[in-house]
Coordinates of N, CA and C in Angstrom, one line a residue:
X503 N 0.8 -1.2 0.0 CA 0.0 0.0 0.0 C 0.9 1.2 0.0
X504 N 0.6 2.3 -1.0 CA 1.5 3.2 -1.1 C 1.2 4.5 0.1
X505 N 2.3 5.1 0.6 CA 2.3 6.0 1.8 C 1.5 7.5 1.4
X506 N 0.5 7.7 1.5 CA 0.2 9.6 0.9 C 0.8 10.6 2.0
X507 N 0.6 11.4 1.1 CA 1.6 12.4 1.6 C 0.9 13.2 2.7
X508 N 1.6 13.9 3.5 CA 0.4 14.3 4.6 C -0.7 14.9 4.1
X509 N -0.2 16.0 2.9 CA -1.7 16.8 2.4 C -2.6 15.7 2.1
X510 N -2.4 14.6 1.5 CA -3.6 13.5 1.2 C -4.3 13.2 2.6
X511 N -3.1 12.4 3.4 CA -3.8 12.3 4.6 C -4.7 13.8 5.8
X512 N -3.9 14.4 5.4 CA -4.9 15.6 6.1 C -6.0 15.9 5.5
X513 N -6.2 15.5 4.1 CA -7.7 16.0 3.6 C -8.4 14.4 3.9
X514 N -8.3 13.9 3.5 CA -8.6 12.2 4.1 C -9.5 12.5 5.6
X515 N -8.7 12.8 6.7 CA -9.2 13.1 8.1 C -10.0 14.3 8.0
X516 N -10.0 15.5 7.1 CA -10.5 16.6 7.6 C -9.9 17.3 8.3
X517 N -8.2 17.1 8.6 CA -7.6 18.5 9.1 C -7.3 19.4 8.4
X518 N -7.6 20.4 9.0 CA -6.8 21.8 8.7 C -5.8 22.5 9.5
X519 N -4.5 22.5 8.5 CA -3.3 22.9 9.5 C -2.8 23.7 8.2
X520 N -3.5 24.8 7.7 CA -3.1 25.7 6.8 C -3.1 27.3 8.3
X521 N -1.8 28.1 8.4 CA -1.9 29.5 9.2 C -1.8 30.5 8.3
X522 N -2.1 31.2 8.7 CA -2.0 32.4 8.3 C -0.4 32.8 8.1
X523 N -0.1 33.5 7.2 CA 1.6 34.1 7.0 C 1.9 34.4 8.1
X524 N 3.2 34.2 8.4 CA 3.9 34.7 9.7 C 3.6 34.6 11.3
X525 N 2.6 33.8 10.9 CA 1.6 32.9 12.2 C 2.8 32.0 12.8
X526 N 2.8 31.5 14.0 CA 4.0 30.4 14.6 C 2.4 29.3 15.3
X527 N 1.7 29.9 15.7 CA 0.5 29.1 16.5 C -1.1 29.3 16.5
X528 N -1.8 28.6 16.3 CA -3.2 28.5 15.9 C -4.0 28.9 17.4
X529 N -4.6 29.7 17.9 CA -5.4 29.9 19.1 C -6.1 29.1 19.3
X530 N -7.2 28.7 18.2 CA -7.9 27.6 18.2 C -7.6 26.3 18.7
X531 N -6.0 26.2 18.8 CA -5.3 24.8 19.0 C -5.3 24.7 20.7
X532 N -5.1 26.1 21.3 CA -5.2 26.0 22.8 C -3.4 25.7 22.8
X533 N -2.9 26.3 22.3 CA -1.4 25.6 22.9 C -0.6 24.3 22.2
X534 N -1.7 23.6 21.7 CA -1.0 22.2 20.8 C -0.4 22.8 19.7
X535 N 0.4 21.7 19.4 CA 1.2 22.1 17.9 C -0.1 21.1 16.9
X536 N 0.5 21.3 15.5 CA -1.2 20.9 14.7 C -1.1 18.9 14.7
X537 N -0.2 18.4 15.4 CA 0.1 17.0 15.2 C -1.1 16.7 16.9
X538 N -0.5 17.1 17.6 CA -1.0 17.2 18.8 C -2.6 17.0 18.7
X539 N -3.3 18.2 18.1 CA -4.5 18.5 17.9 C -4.9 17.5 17.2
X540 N -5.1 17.0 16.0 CA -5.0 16.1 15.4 C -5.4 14.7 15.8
X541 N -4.3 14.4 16.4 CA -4.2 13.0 17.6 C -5.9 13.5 18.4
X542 N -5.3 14.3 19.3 CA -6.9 15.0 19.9 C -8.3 14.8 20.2
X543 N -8.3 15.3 18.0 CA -9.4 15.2 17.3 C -10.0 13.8 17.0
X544 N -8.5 13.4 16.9 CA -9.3 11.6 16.4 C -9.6 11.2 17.6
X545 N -9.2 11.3 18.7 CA -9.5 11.0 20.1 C -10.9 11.1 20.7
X546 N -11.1 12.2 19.8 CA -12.8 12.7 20.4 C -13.6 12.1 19.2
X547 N -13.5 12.0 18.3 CA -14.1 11.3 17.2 C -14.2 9.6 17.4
X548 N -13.3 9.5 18.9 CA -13.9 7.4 19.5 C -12.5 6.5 18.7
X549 N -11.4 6.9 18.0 CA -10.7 6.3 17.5 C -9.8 5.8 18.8
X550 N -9.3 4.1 18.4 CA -8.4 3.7 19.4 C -6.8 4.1 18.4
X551 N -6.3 3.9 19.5 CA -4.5 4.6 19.5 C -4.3 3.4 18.1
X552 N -4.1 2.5 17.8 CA -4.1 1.6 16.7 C -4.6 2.6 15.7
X553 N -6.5 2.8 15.3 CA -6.6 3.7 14.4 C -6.4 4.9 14.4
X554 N -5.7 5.7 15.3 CA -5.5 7.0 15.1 C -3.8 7.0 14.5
X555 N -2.9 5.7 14.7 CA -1.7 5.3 13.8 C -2.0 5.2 12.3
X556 N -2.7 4.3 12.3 CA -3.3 3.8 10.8 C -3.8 5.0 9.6
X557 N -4.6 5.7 10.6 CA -4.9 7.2 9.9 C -3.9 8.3 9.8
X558 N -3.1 8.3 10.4 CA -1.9 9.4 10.6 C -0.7 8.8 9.9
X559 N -0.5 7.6 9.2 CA 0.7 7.1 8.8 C 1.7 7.2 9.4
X560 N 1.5 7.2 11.2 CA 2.5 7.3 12.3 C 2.8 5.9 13.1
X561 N 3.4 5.5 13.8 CA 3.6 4.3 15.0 C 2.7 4.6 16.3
X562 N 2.1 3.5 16.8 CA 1.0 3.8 17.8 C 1.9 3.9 18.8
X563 N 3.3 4.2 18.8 CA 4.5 4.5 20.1 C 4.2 5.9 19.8
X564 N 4.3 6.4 18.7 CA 4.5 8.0 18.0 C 2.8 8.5 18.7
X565 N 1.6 8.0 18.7 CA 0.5 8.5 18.7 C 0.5 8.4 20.2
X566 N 1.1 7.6 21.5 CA 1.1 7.7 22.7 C 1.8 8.6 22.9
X567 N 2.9 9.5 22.7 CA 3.7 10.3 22.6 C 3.2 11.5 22.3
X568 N 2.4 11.8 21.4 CA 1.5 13.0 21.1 C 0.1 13.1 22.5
X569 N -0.5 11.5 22.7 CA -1.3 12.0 23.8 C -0.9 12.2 24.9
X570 N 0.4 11.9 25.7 CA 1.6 12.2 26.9 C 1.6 13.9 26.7
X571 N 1.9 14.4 25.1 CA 2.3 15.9 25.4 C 1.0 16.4 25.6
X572 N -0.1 15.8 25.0 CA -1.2 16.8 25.1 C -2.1 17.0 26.5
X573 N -2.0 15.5 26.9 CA -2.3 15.4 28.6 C -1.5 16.4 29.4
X574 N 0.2 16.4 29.3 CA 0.8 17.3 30.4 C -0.2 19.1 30.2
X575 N 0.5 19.1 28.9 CA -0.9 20.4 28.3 C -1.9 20.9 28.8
X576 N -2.5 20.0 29.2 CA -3.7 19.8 29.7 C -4.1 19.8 30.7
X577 N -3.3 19.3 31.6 CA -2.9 19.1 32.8 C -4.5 18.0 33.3
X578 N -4.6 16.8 32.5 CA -5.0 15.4 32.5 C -4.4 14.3 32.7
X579 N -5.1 12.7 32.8 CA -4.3 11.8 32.3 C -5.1 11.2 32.0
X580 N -6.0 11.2 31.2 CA -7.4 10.3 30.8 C -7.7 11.0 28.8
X581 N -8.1 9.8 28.4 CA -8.7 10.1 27.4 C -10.2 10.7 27.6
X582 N -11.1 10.7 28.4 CA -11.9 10.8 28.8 C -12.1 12.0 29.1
X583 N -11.2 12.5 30.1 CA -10.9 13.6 30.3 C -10.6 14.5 29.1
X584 N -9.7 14.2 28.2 CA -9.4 15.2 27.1 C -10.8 15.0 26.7
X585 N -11.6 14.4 25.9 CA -12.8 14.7 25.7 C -13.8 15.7 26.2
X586 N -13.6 15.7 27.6 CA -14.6 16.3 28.5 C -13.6 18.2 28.3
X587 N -12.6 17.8 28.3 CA -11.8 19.5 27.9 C -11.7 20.1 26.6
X588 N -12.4 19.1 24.9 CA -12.2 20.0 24.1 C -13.6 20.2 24.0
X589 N -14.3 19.7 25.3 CA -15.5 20.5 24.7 C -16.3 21.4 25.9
X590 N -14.5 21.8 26.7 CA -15.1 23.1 27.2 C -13.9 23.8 27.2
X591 N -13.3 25.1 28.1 CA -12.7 25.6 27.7 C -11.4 25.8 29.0
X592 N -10.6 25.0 28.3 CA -9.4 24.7 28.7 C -7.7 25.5 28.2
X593 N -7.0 26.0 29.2 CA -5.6 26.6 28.8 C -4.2 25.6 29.1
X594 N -3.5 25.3 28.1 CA -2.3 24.9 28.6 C -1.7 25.1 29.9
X595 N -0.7 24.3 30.5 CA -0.1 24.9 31.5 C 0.9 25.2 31.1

């Protein structure tokens, strides 16, 4: 099976990780970088760490590694919890 490039994969998922010129960080992200968010998103959309690999053309070592940064972030340790914070309003630490 051949690898797509992230633009494929990002339109695939429905991300958007297009900024604005001269932008370093997205507000909307709360602090995550757009890989972080991403992971997140599939998180709240019910995907297990296996399919959120599969979908990201990443290692499900690489996709626990993204949910570790976004928990500290967050200052969580539950997937549950991240769910219950992107759908209210939460600040990095």
């Amino acid at each position: 099976m051949p690898r797509a490039s992230a633009q494929q994969a990002a339109e695939r998922t429905g991300a958007r990780f297009a900024r604005p010129a001269g932008s370093t960080a997205c507000p909307c992200r709360r602090g995550l970088t757009p890989r972080e968010f991403e992971v997140a998103r599939l998180v709240a959309r019910g995907l297990s760490t296996a399919e959120i690999a599969t979908d990201l053309f990443i290692s499900p070592h690489t996709v626990r590694g993204h949910l570790r940064a976004v928990f500290g972030k967050a200052g969580i340790s539950s997937r549950g919890e991240l769910v219950a914070r992107l759908f209210s309003s939460w600040r990095p630490r």
